[in-house]
Short mmCIF file of N, CA and C in Angstrom, two decimals:
data_model
loop_
_atom_site.label_atom_id
_atom_site.label_comp_id
_atom_site.label_asym_id
_atom_site.label_seq_id
_atom_site.Cartn_x
_atom_site.Cartn_y
_atom_site.Cartn_z
N UNK W 1 0.95 -1.21 0.09
CA UNK W 1 0.13 0.09 -0.12
C UNK W 1 0.80 1.27 0.02
N UNK W 2 1.90 1.02 -0.55
CA UNK W 2 2.45 2.30 -0.59
C UNK W 2 2.34 3.35 -1.54
N UNK W 3 2.28 2.87 -2.54
CA UNK W 3 1.07 3.90 -3.95
C UNK W 3 -0.20 4.25 -3.36
N UNK W 4 -0.26 5.23 -3.21
CA UNK W 4 -2.01 5.55 -2.76
C UNK W 4 -2.13 6.83 -3.51
N UNK W 5 -3.40 6.84 -3.83
CA UNK W 5 -4.11 8.22 -4.39
C UNK W 5 -4.71 8.71 -3.06
N UNK W 6 -5.15 10.09 -3.42
CA UNK W 6 -5.69 10.92 -2.67
C UNK W 6 -6.91 10.33 -2.24
N UNK W 7 -7.78 10.32 -0.94
CA UNK W 7 -8.72 9.91 -0.60
C UNK W 7 -10.00 10.90 -1.22
N UNK W 8 -10.92 10.48 -2.02
CA UNK W 8 -11.88 11.27 -3.02
C UNK W 8 -12.55 12.24 -1.96
N UNK W 9 -12.85 13.36 -2.55
CA UNK W 9 -13.62 14.33 -1.78
C UNK W 9 -15.11 14.15 -1.93
N UNK W 10 -16.04 14.25 -0.77
CA UNK W 10 -17.17 13.84 -0.49
C UNK W 10 -17.72 15.60 -0.42
N UNK W 11 -17.68 16.18 -1.34
CA UNK W 11 -18.51 17.57 -1.09
C UNK W 11 -19.62 17.79 -0.95
N UNK W 12 -20.74 16.66 -1.20
CA UNK W 12 -21.93 16.84 -0.55
C UNK W 12 -22.14 16.65 0.89
N UNK W 13 -21.15 15.96 1.56
CA UNK W 13 -21.23 15.30 2.73
C UNK W 13 -20.90 16.95 3.80
N UNK W 14 -21.65 17.18 4.76
CA UNK W 14 -21.35 18.35 5.49
C UNK W 14 -19.90 18.11 6.53
N UNK W 15 -18.66 18.98 6.38
CA UNK W 15 -17.69 18.58 7.28
C UNK W 15 -18.10 18.80 8.62
N UNK W 16 -18.08 17.82 9.51
CA UNK W 16 -18.34 17.75 10.69
C UNK W 16 -16.99 17.32 11.41
N UNK W 17 -16.89 17.58 12.76
CA UNK W 17 -16.11 17.22 13.36
C UNK W 17 -16.14 16.09 14.56
N UNK W 18 -17.61 16.38 14.64
CA UNK W 18 -18.36 15.01 15.97
C UNK W 18 -19.56 14.61 15.52
N UNK W 19 -19.72 13.39 15.96
CA UNK W 19 -20.81 12.77 15.69
C UNK W 19 -21.51 12.25 16.83
N UNK W 20 -22.99 12.05 17.05
CA UNK W 20 -23.46 11.56 18.29
C UNK W 20 -23.72 10.13 17.54
N UNK W 21 -24.49 9.57 18.47
CA UNK W 21 -25.08 7.94 17.90
C UNK W 21 -26.01 8.01 16.75
N UNK W 22 -27.01 9.05 16.62
CA UNK W 22 -27.61 8.97 15.62
C UNK W 22 -27.11 9.39 14.30
N UNK W 23 -25.99 10.16 14.35
CA UNK W 23 -25.72 10.49 13.21
C UNK W 23 -24.56 9.30 12.94
N UNK W 24 -23.93 8.64 13.84
CA UNK W 24 -23.22 7.19 13.63
C UNK W 24 -24.07 6.08 13.03
N UNK W 25 -25.23 5.83 13.19
CA UNK W 25 -25.84 5.15 12.68
C UNK W 25 -26.42 5.57 11.21
N UNK W 26 -25.95 6.62 10.78
CA UNK W 26 -26.63 7.09 9.40
C UNK W 26 -25.11 6.60 8.52
N UNK W 27 -24.09 6.52 9.20
CA UNK W 27 -22.48 6.27 8.18
C UNK W 27 -22.24 4.88 8.56
N UNK W 28 -22.49 4.26 9.46
CA UNK W 28 -22.15 3.13 9.79
C UNK W 28 -23.33 1.79 9.61
N UNK W 29 -23.22 0.98 9.01
CA UNK W 29 -23.98 -0.20 8.73
C UNK W 29 -24.29 -1.15 9.72
N UNK W 30 -23.50 -1.17 10.90
CA UNK W 30 -23.59 -1.90 12.27
C UNK W 30 -24.82 -1.64 13.14
N UNK W 31 -25.20 -2.66 13.64
CA UNK W 31 -26.47 -2.37 14.34
C UNK W 31 -26.06 -3.32 15.86
N UNK W 32 -26.99 -3.19 16.55
CA UNK W 32 -26.75 -4.04 17.98
C UNK W 32 -26.64 -5.48 17.74
N UNK W 33 -26.16 -6.02 18.39
CA UNK W 33 -24.97 -6.14 19.12
C UNK W 33 -23.87 -5.79 18.69
N UNK W 34 -23.67 -5.20 17.57
CA UNK W 34 -22.02 -5.31 17.00
C UNK W 34 -21.59 -3.88 16.59
N UNK W 35 -22.70 -2.85 17.02
CA UNK W 35 -22.11 -1.52 16.95
C UNK W 35 -21.29 -0.97 17.77
N UNK W 36 -20.10 -0.82 17.87
CA UNK W 36 -19.06 -0.84 18.87
C UNK W 36 -18.45 0.51 19.19
N UNK W 37 -18.93 1.66 18.59
CA UNK W 37 -18.64 3.12 18.88
C UNK W 37 -20.01 4.02 19.15
N UNK W 38 -20.05 4.63 20.15
CA UNK W 38 -20.77 5.40 20.92
C UNK W 38 -20.79 6.81 20.26
N UNK W 39 -19.61 7.49 20.23
CA UNK W 39 -19.75 8.47 19.87
C UNK W 39 -18.48 9.11 19.28
N UNK W 40 -18.35 10.03 18.36
CA UNK W 40 -17.21 10.80 17.59
C UNK W 40 -16.86 11.94 18.16
N UNK W 41 -15.70 11.91 18.80
CA UNK W 41 -15.14 12.96 19.44
C UNK W 41 -14.53 14.16 18.51
N UNK W 42 -13.70 13.57 17.54
CA UNK W 42 -13.03 14.19 16.63
C UNK W 42 -12.92 13.52 15.26
N UNK W 43 -13.07 14.46 14.32
CA UNK W 43 -12.73 13.81 12.93
C UNK W 43 -12.24 14.75 12.33
N UNK W 44 -10.77 14.56 11.65
CA UNK W 44 -10.27 15.48 10.92
C UNK W 44 -10.23 14.30 9.60
N UNK W 45 -10.85 15.41 8.25
CA UNK W 45 -11.26 14.45 7.37
C UNK W 45 -10.04 13.99 6.63
N UNK W 46 -10.36 12.78 6.19
CA UNK W 46 -9.09 12.06 5.27
C UNK W 46 -7.44 11.70 6.24
N UNK W 47 -7.76 12.03 7.55
CA UNK W 47 -6.66 11.78 8.30
C UNK W 47 -6.70 11.04 9.58
N UNK W 48 -7.75 11.45 10.44
CA UNK W 48 -7.73 10.81 11.67
C UNK W 48 -8.95 11.01 12.59
N UNK W 49 -9.26 10.02 13.43
CA UNK W 49 -10.65 10.09 14.23
C UNK W 49 -10.40 9.72 15.51
N UNK W 50 -11.17 10.08 16.04
CA UNK W 50 -11.37 9.92 18.03
C UNK W 50 -12.75 9.47 18.07
N UNK W 51 -13.03 8.29 18.84
CA UNK W 51 -14.19 7.76 18.81
C UNK W 51 -14.49 7.20 20.48
N UNK W 52 -15.56 7.08 21.00
CA UNK W 52 -15.64 6.14 22.23
C UNK W 52 -16.71 5.28 22.25
N UNK W 53 -16.25 4.18 22.89
CA UNK W 53 -17.21 3.14 23.09
C UNK W 53 -17.36 2.99 24.53
N UNK W 54 -18.57 3.02 25.08
CA UNK W 54 -18.55 2.90 26.83
C UNK W 54 -19.03 1.26 26.84
N UNK W 55 -18.20 1.00 27.64
CA UNK W 55 -18.22 -0.52 28.28
C UNK W 55 -19.34 -0.86 29.13
N UNK W 56 -20.40 -1.71 29.22
CA UNK W 56 -21.30 -1.75 30.08
C UNK W 56 -21.43 -3.25 30.63
N UNK W 57 -22.10 -3.23 31.60
CA UNK W 57 -22.27 -5.10 31.89
C UNK W 57 -23.12 -5.51 31.31
N UNK W 58 -24.02 -4.61 30.54
CA UNK W 58 -25.00 -5.41 29.64
C UNK W 58 -24.75 -5.69 28.33
N UNK W 59 -23.32 -5.83 27.88
CA UNK W 59 -22.73 -6.07 26.76
C UNK W 59 -22.78 -7.83 26.74
N UNK W 60 -23.53 -8.09 25.47
CA UNK W 60 -23.59 -9.78 25.45
C UNK W 60 -22.65 -10.67 25.57
N UNK W 61 -21.54 -10.51 25.18
CA UNK W 61 -20.30 -11.18 25.46
C UNK W 61 -19.94 -11.50 26.83
N UNK W 62 -20.30 -10.23 27.82
CA UNK W 62 -19.76 -10.28 28.98
C UNK W 62 -20.43 -11.91 29.75
N UNK W 63 -21.53 -12.41 28.98
CA UNK W 63 -22.14 -13.38 29.63
C UNK W 63 -21.13 -14.62 29.74
N UNK W 64 -20.56 -14.85 28.88
CA UNK W 64 -19.71 -15.89 28.68
C UNK W 64 -18.18 -15.52 28.49
N UNK W 65 -17.78 -14.32 28.59
CA UNK W 65 -16.43 -14.14 28.44
C UNK W 65 -15.76 -13.13 29.70
N UNK W 66 -15.84 -13.39 31.10
CA UNK W 66 -15.78 -14.64 31.18
C UNK W 66 -16.76 -14.45 32.54
N UNK W 67 -17.66 -15.65 32.88
CA UNK W 67 -18.28 -15.63 34.07
C UNK W 67 -17.70 -15.29 35.51
N UNK W 68 -17.95 -14.46 36.22
CA UNK W 68 -17.35 -13.78 37.42
C UNK W 68 -16.06 -13.04 37.12
N UNK W 69 -15.55 -12.66 35.79
CA UNK W 69 -14.68 -12.12 35.60
C UNK W 69 -14.73 -11.54 34.31
N UNK W 70 -15.68 -10.51 33.86
CA UNK W 70 -16.06 -10.02 32.68
C UNK W 70 -14.93 -9.13 32.13
N UNK W 71 -14.35 -9.76 30.93
CA UNK W 71 -13.05 -8.80 30.48
C UNK W 71 -13.63 -9.14 28.79
N UNK W 72 -13.49 -7.74 28.08
CA UNK W 72 -14.02 -7.66 26.79
C UNK W 72 -13.12 -8.22 25.72
N UNK W 73 -13.66 -9.25 24.68
CA UNK W 73 -12.75 -9.81 23.82
C UNK W 73 -11.85 -8.89 23.24
N UNK W 74 -10.42 -9.16 23.07
CA UNK W 74 -9.71 -8.33 22.47
C UNK W 74 -10.00 -8.13 20.83
N UNK W 75 -10.80 -9.52 20.18
CA UNK W 75 -10.75 -9.13 19.03
C UNK W 75 -12.21 -8.05 18.91
N UNK W 76 -12.74 -7.90 19.58
CA UNK W 76 -13.96 -6.81 19.80
C UNK W 76 -13.51 -5.20 19.87
N UNK W 77 -12.28 -5.43 20.53
CA UNK W 77 -11.76 -4.14 20.60
C UNK W 77 -11.09 -3.89 19.20
N UNK W 78 -10.52 -4.52 18.47
CA UNK W 78 -10.16 -4.34 17.29
C UNK W 78 -11.11 -4.03 16.48
N UNK W 79 -12.08 -4.76 16.77
CA UNK W 79 -13.39 -4.45 15.70
C UNK W 79 -13.92 -3.14 15.83
N UNK W 80 -13.68 -2.56 17.25
CA UNK W 80 -14.40 -0.94 17.49
C UNK W 80 -13.17 0.03 16.99
N UNK W 81 -11.88 -0.23 16.73
CA UNK W 81 -10.74 0.44 16.09
C UNK W 81 -11.20 0.30 14.54
N UNK W 82 -11.63 -0.80 14.29
CA UNK W 82 -11.87 -0.87 12.66
C UNK W 82 -13.30 -0.15 12.48
N UNK W 83 -14.38 -0.29 13.37
CA UNK W 83 -15.16 0.63 13.02
C UNK W 83 -15.15 1.99 13.08
N UNK W 84 -14.42 2.75 13.92
CA UNK W 84 -14.39 3.93 13.92
C UNK W 84 -13.44 4.52 12.65
N UNK W 85 -12.60 3.52 12.21
CA UNK W 85 -11.90 4.07 11.19
C UNK W 85 -12.98 3.72 9.92
N UNK W 86 -13.75 2.97 10.11
CA UNK W 86 -14.90 2.81 8.92
C UNK W 86 -15.68 4.17 8.84
N UNK W 87 -16.02 4.55 10.29
CA UNK W 87 -16.70 6.10 10.12
C UNK W 87 -16.14 7.29 9.46
N UNK W 88 -14.78 7.14 9.78
CA UNK W 88 -13.68 8.10 9.28
C UNK W 88 -13.92 7.93 7.81
N UNK W 89 -13.69 6.84 7.22
CA UNK W 89 -13.63 6.44 5.67
C UNK W 89 -14.87 6.78 5.06
N UNK W 90 -15.90 6.20 5.62
CA UNK W 90 -17.46 6.17 4.82
C UNK W 90 -17.85 7.75 4.73
N UNK W 91 -17.56 8.64 5.68
CA UNK W 91 -17.98 9.90 5.35
C UNK W 91 -17.66 10.38 4.09
N UNK W 92 -16.53 9.90 3.46
CA UNK W 92 -15.77 10.49 2.40
C UNK W 92 -16.37 9.59 0.97
N UNK W 93 -17.53 8.45 1.17
CA UNK W 93 -18.24 8.22 0.12
C UNK W 93 -19.44 8.59 -0.01
N UNK W 94 -19.63 9.03 -1.47
CA UNK W 94 -20.80 9.63 -1.44
C UNK W 94 -22.06 8.18 -1.65
N UNK W 95 -21.79 7.41 -2.11
CA UNK W 95 -22.75 6.34 -2.18
C UNK W 95 -22.43 5.12 -1.16
N UNK W 96 -22.42 5.76 0.20
CA UNK W 96 -21.85 4.69 1.38
C UNK W 96 -23.28 3.85 1.77
N UNK W 97 -24.37 4.40 1.62
CA UNK W 97 -25.33 3.42 1.83
C UNK W 97 -25.65 1.94 0.93
N UNK W 98 -24.87 2.19 -0.13
CA UNK W 98 -24.75 1.08 -0.82
C UNK W 98 -23.53 0.27 -0.95
N UNK W 99 -22.80 0.82 -0.01
CA UNK W 99 -21.26 -0.15 0.09
C UNK W 99 -21.06 -0.66 1.70
N UNK W 100 -19.91 -1.35 2.21
CA UNK W 100 -19.71 -1.99 3.53
C UNK W 100 -18.46 -1.84 3.25
N UNK W 101 -17.75 -1.36 4.34
CA UNK W 101 -16.13 -2.01 4.74
C UNK W 101 -16.13 -2.76 5.45
N UNK W 102 -15.07 -3.67 4.57
CA UNK W 102 -14.92 -5.30 5.71
C UNK W 102 -13.25 -5.32 5.53
N UNK W 103 -13.15 -5.97 6.94
CA UNK W 103 -11.73 -6.33 6.95
C UNK W 103 -10.97 -7.12 6.24
N UNK W 104 -9.69 -6.78 5.79
CA UNK W 104 -8.97 -7.76 4.52
C UNK W 104 -7.77 -7.92 5.43
N UNK W 105 -7.34 -7.31 6.56
CA UNK W 105 -6.01 -7.99 7.38
C UNK W 105 -6.17 -7.23 8.60
N UNK W 106 -5.22 -7.74 9.66
CA UNK W 106 -5.07 -7.17 10.72
C UNK W 106 -3.32 -7.63 11.24
N UNK W 107 -2.71 -6.45 11.65
CA UNK W 107 -1.33 -6.45 12.03
C UNK W 107 -0.84 -6.13 12.99
N UNK W 108 0.06 -6.76 13.82
CA UNK W 108 0.63 -5.98 15.02
C UNK W 108 -0.57 -5.62 16.00
N UNK W 109 -1.38 -6.63 16.16
CA UNK W 109 -2.43 -6.42 17.02
C UNK W 109 -1.73 -6.66 18.44
N UNK W 110 -1.96 -6.05 19.60
CA UNK W 110 -1.53 -5.98 21.17
C UNK W 110 -2.55 -5.56 21.92
N UNK W 111 -2.52 -6.32 22.84
CA UNK W 111 -3.52 -6.12 23.94
C UNK W 111 -2.80 -6.13 25.40
N UNK W 112 -2.59 -5.05 25.95
CA UNK W 112 -1.82 -4.77 27.05
C UNK W 112 -2.72 -4.73 28.43
N UNK W 113 -3.85 -4.62 28.67
CA UNK W 113 -4.41 -4.51 29.71
C UNK W 113 -5.92 -4.91 29.27
N UNK W 114 -6.74 -5.56 30.53
CA UNK W 114 -8.37 -6.12 30.18
C UNK W 114 -9.13 -4.76 30.15
N UNK W 115 -10.20 -4.93 29.43
CA UNK W 115 -11.12 -3.92 29.78
C UNK W 115 -12.15 -4.62 29.89
N UNK W 116 -13.15 -3.79 30.80
CA UNK W 116 -13.99 -4.37 31.55
C UNK W 116 -15.33 -3.21 31.83
N UNK W 117 -16.58 -3.88 32.28
CA UNK W 117 -17.71 -3.13 32.67
C UNK W 117 -17.21 -1.63 33.21
N UNK W 118 -17.99 -0.77 32.92
CA UNK W 118 -17.34 0.55 33.48
C UNK W 118 -16.20 1.37 32.73
N UNK W 119 -15.51 0.84 31.91
CA UNK W 119 -14.37 1.18 31.00
C UNK W 119 -15.01 2.05 30.15
N UNK W 120 -14.38 3.25 29.56
CA UNK W 120 -14.69 3.87 28.48
C UNK W 120 -13.65 3.79 27.52
N UNK W 121 -13.73 3.24 26.55
CA UNK W 121 -12.79 2.99 25.21
C UNK W 121 -12.45 4.49 24.60
N UNK W 122 -11.14 4.72 24.24
CA UNK W 122 -10.94 6.09 23.54
C UNK W 122 -10.49 5.48 22.39
N UNK W 123 -10.80 5.60 21.45
CA UNK W 123 -10.38 4.78 19.95
C UNK W 123 -9.32 6.07 19.20
N UNK W 124 -8.67 5.74 18.73
CA UNK W 124 -7.85 6.92 18.27
C UNK W 124 -7.44 6.06 16.86
N UNK W 125 -7.67 6.59 15.86
CA UNK W 125 -7.37 5.70 14.29
C UNK W 125 -6.96 6.85 13.51
N UNK W 126 -5.97 6.21 12.58
CA UNK W 126 -5.06 7.23 11.76
C UNK W 126 -4.89 6.80 10.64
N UNK W 127 -5.75 7.39 9.57
CA UNK W 127 -5.32 6.78 8.23
C UNK W 127 -4.05 6.92 7.79
N UNK W 128 -3.38 5.44 7.11
CA UNK W 128 -2.13 5.36 6.69
C UNK W 128 -1.85 5.32 5.60
N UNK W 129 -3.02 4.77 4.57
CA UNK W 129 -3.10 4.82 2.93
C UNK W 129 -4.38 4.44 2.39
N UNK W 130 -4.52 4.97 1.33
CA UNK W 130 -5.60 5.01 0.83
C UNK W 130 -5.61 4.69 -0.81
N UNK W 131 -6.09 3.67 -1.00
CA UNK W 131 -5.84 3.11 -2.57
C UNK W 131 -6.80 2.98 -3.46
N UNK W 132 -7.24 3.71 -4.59
CA UNK W 132 -8.29 3.39 -5.24
C UNK W 132 -8.21 2.98 -6.78
N UNK W 133 -8.60 2.10 -7.05
CA UNK W 133 -8.63 1.63 -8.60
C UNK W 133 -10.02 1.30 -9.17
N UNK W 134 -10.25 1.04 -10.36
CA UNK W 134 -11.50 0.93 -10.62
C UNK W 134 -12.33 -0.34 -10.20
N UNK W 135 -13.15 -0.23 -9.64
CA UNK W 135 -14.21 -1.50 -8.89
C UNK W 135 -13.50 -1.72 -7.45
N UNK W 136 -12.51 -0.99 -7.08
CA UNK W 136 -11.93 -1.41 -5.94
C UNK W 136 -11.33 -0.22 -4.85
N UNK W 137 -11.78 -0.23 -3.22
CA UNK W 137 -11.10 1.11 -2.68
C UNK W 137 -10.69 0.41 -1.58
N UNK W 138 -9.55 0.51 -1.03
CA UNK W 138 -8.98 -0.29 0.10
C UNK W 138 -8.21 0.75 0.93
N UNK W 139 -7.98 0.49 2.20
CA UNK W 139 -7.36 1.56 2.93
C UNK W 139 -6.62 0.60 4.15
N UNK W 140 -5.58 1.39 4.72
CA UNK W 140 -4.75 0.99 6.17
C UNK W 140 -4.49 1.94 6.87
N UNK W 141 -4.95 1.60 8.16
CA UNK W 141 -5.32 2.54 9.57
C UNK W 141 -4.45 1.88 10.39
N UNK W 142 -4.12 2.87 11.19
CA UNK W 142 -3.37 2.57 12.59
C UNK W 142 -4.28 2.97 13.65
N UNK W 143 -4.33 2.26 14.66
CA UNK W 143 -5.53 2.27 15.72
C UNK W 143 -5.06 2.14 16.91
N UNK W 144 -5.34 2.57 18.26
CA UNK W 144 -5.15 2.55 19.27
C UNK W 144 -6.25 2.78 20.24
N UNK W 145 -6.51 1.93 21.23
CA UNK W 145 -7.40 1.86 22.27
C UNK W 145 -6.95 2.32 23.81
N UNK W 146 -7.47 3.41 24.36
CA UNK W 146 -7.27 3.53 25.49
C UNK W 146 -8.12 3.69 26.49
N UNK W 147 -8.08 3.30 27.90
CA UNK W 147 -8.82 3.48 28.94
C UNK W 147 -8.28 4.51 30.04
N UNK W 148 -8.81 5.70 30.32
CA UNK W 148 -8.09 6.43 31.31
C UNK W 148 -7.06 7.00 30.95
N UNK W 149 -6.64 7.07 29.73
CA UNK W 149 -5.16 7.53 29.50
C UNK W 149 -4.13 6.38 29.07
N UNK W 150 -4.38 5.28 29.55
CA UNK W 150 -3.57 4.14 29.35
C UNK W 150 -3.94 3.39 28.13
N UNK W 151 -3.06 2.88 27.29
CA UNK W 151 -3.25 2.19 26.23
C UNK W 151 -3.48 0.57 26.43
N UNK W 152 -4.73 0.41 25.78
CA UNK W 152 -4.96 -1.15 26.27
C UNK W 152 -5.01 -2.33 25.06
N UNK W 153 -4.76 -1.42 23.76
CA UNK W 153 -4.85 -2.27 22.54
C UNK W 153 -4.34 -1.27 21.56
N UNK W 154 -3.76 -1.76 20.41
CA UNK W 154 -3.50 -1.21 19.56
C UNK W 154 -3.36 -2.24 18.16
N UNK W 155 -3.54 -1.83 17.06
CA UNK W 155 -3.49 -2.81 15.82
C UNK W 155 -3.61 -1.74 14.54
N UNK W 156 -2.81 -2.54 13.45
CA UNK W 156 -3.24 -2.11 11.98
C UNK W 156 -4.36 -2.60 11.25
N UNK W 157 -5.04 -1.97 10.68
CA UNK W 157 -6.27 -2.62 10.30
C UNK W 157 -5.99 -2.52 8.90
N UNK W 158 -6.49 -3.52 7.87
CA UNK W 158 -6.64 -2.88 6.38
C UNK W 158 -8.03 -3.29 6.11
N UNK W 159 -8.40 -2.76 5.21
CA UNK W 159 -9.96 -2.94 4.75
C UNK W 159 -10.23 -2.66 3.40
N UNK W 160 -11.39 -3.23 3.03
CA UNK W 160 -11.90 -3.02 1.49
C UNK W 160 -13.19 -2.56 1.32
N UNK W 161 -13.62 -1.59 0.55
CA UNK W 161 -14.92 -1.09 0.35
C UNK W 161 -15.30 -1.93 -0.98
N UNK W 162 -16.66 -2.70 -0.26
CA UNK W 162 -17.33 -3.50 -1.59
C UNK W 162 -18.65 -3.31 -1.63
N UNK W 163 -19.74 -3.58 -2.55
CA UNK W 163 -21.13 -3.32 -2.74
C UNK W 163 -21.96 -4.01 -1.68
N UNK W 164 -22.67 -3.54 -0.87
CA UNK W 164 -23.51 -4.33 -0.07
C UNK W 164 -24.21 -5.27 -0.42
N UNK W 165 -24.51 -5.39 -1.70
CA UNK W 165 -25.13 -6.48 -2.40
C UNK W 165 -24.73 -7.24 -2.82
N UNK W 166 -22.96 -7.60 -2.87
CA UNK W 166 -22.22 -8.40 -3.64
C UNK W 166 -22.30 -9.93 -2.44
N UNK W 167 -22.49 -9.62 -1.36
CA UNK W 167 -22.71 -11.27 -0.71
C UNK W 167 -24.14 -11.52 -0.50
N UNK W 168 -25.01 -10.57 -0.92
CA UNK W 168 -26.50 -11.00 -0.63
C UNK W 168 -27.33 -12.14 -1.60
N UNK W 169 -26.77 -12.06 -2.61
CA UNK W 169 -27.17 -13.22 -3.44
C UNK W 169 -26.89 -14.52 -3.20
N UNK W 170 -25.54 -14.52 -2.35
CA UNK W 170 -25.29 -15.93 -2.35
C UNK W 170 -26.18 -16.66 -1.20
N UNK W 171 -26.57 -15.48 -0.18
CA UNK W 171 -27.02 -15.71 1.01
C UNK W 171 -28.49 -15.98 1.15
N UNK W 172 -29.13 -15.39 0.02
CA UNK W 172 -30.77 -15.10 -0.05
C UNK W 172 -31.13 -16.56 -1.14
N UNK W 173 -30.29 -17.25 -1.59
CA UNK W 173 -30.35 -18.04 -2.64
C UNK W 173 -31.02 -17.76 -3.92
N UNK W 174 -30.81 -16.61 -4.15
CA UNK W 174 -31.27 -16.02 -5.88
C UNK W 174 -29.92 -15.96 -6.56
N UNK W 175 -30.02 -16.29 -7.61
CA UNK W 175 -28.92 -16.05 -8.71
C UNK W 175 -28.65 -14.45 -9.13
N UNK W 176 -27.73 -14.34 -9.35
CA UNK W 176 -27.07 -13.11 -9.35
C UNK W 176 -26.67 -12.97 -10.95
N UNK W 177 -27.22 -12.31 -11.66
CA UNK W 177 -26.95 -12.21 -13.16
C UNK W 177 -26.38 -10.42 -13.41
N UNK W 178 -25.27 -10.36 -14.36
CA UNK W 178 -24.69 -9.17 -14.48
C UNK W 178 -24.72 -8.91 -16.14
#
């Protein structure tokens, strides 16, 4: 991903720097129980995003991870990093309601401290590369998760933008013709 073209402009999208949950729901396709960001505190277009996830005892994963010692799974912390990055990137995509950002890679994931009920994850994600060729858009981002100013996790995530209808034909039993 060394050669990258600039992130496309989304001139029709209002240049905002913070988003509440209602605005996040308009950007990301995720829903409960897998929507893992609650608020965007900062957004610097085409560069960086800071978001938060409030971790509560009501999270469905705490039932089994682990009874008597609730710890947020590390893979969900990485997913939260990716969703924050997705929110950053999808604000640049005019037809985002027809697109989904999917993982294509996770590198250098490290988990430093457990995250539990009552914690607030601060997710800081920086865009490292954006590549666009006809029919394919891909990005690489460096993300960090903090609780009370202490780093709890980090990872480099790669993702690709695909048409949201791409996987539906295979799942609903209908054949797709082009």
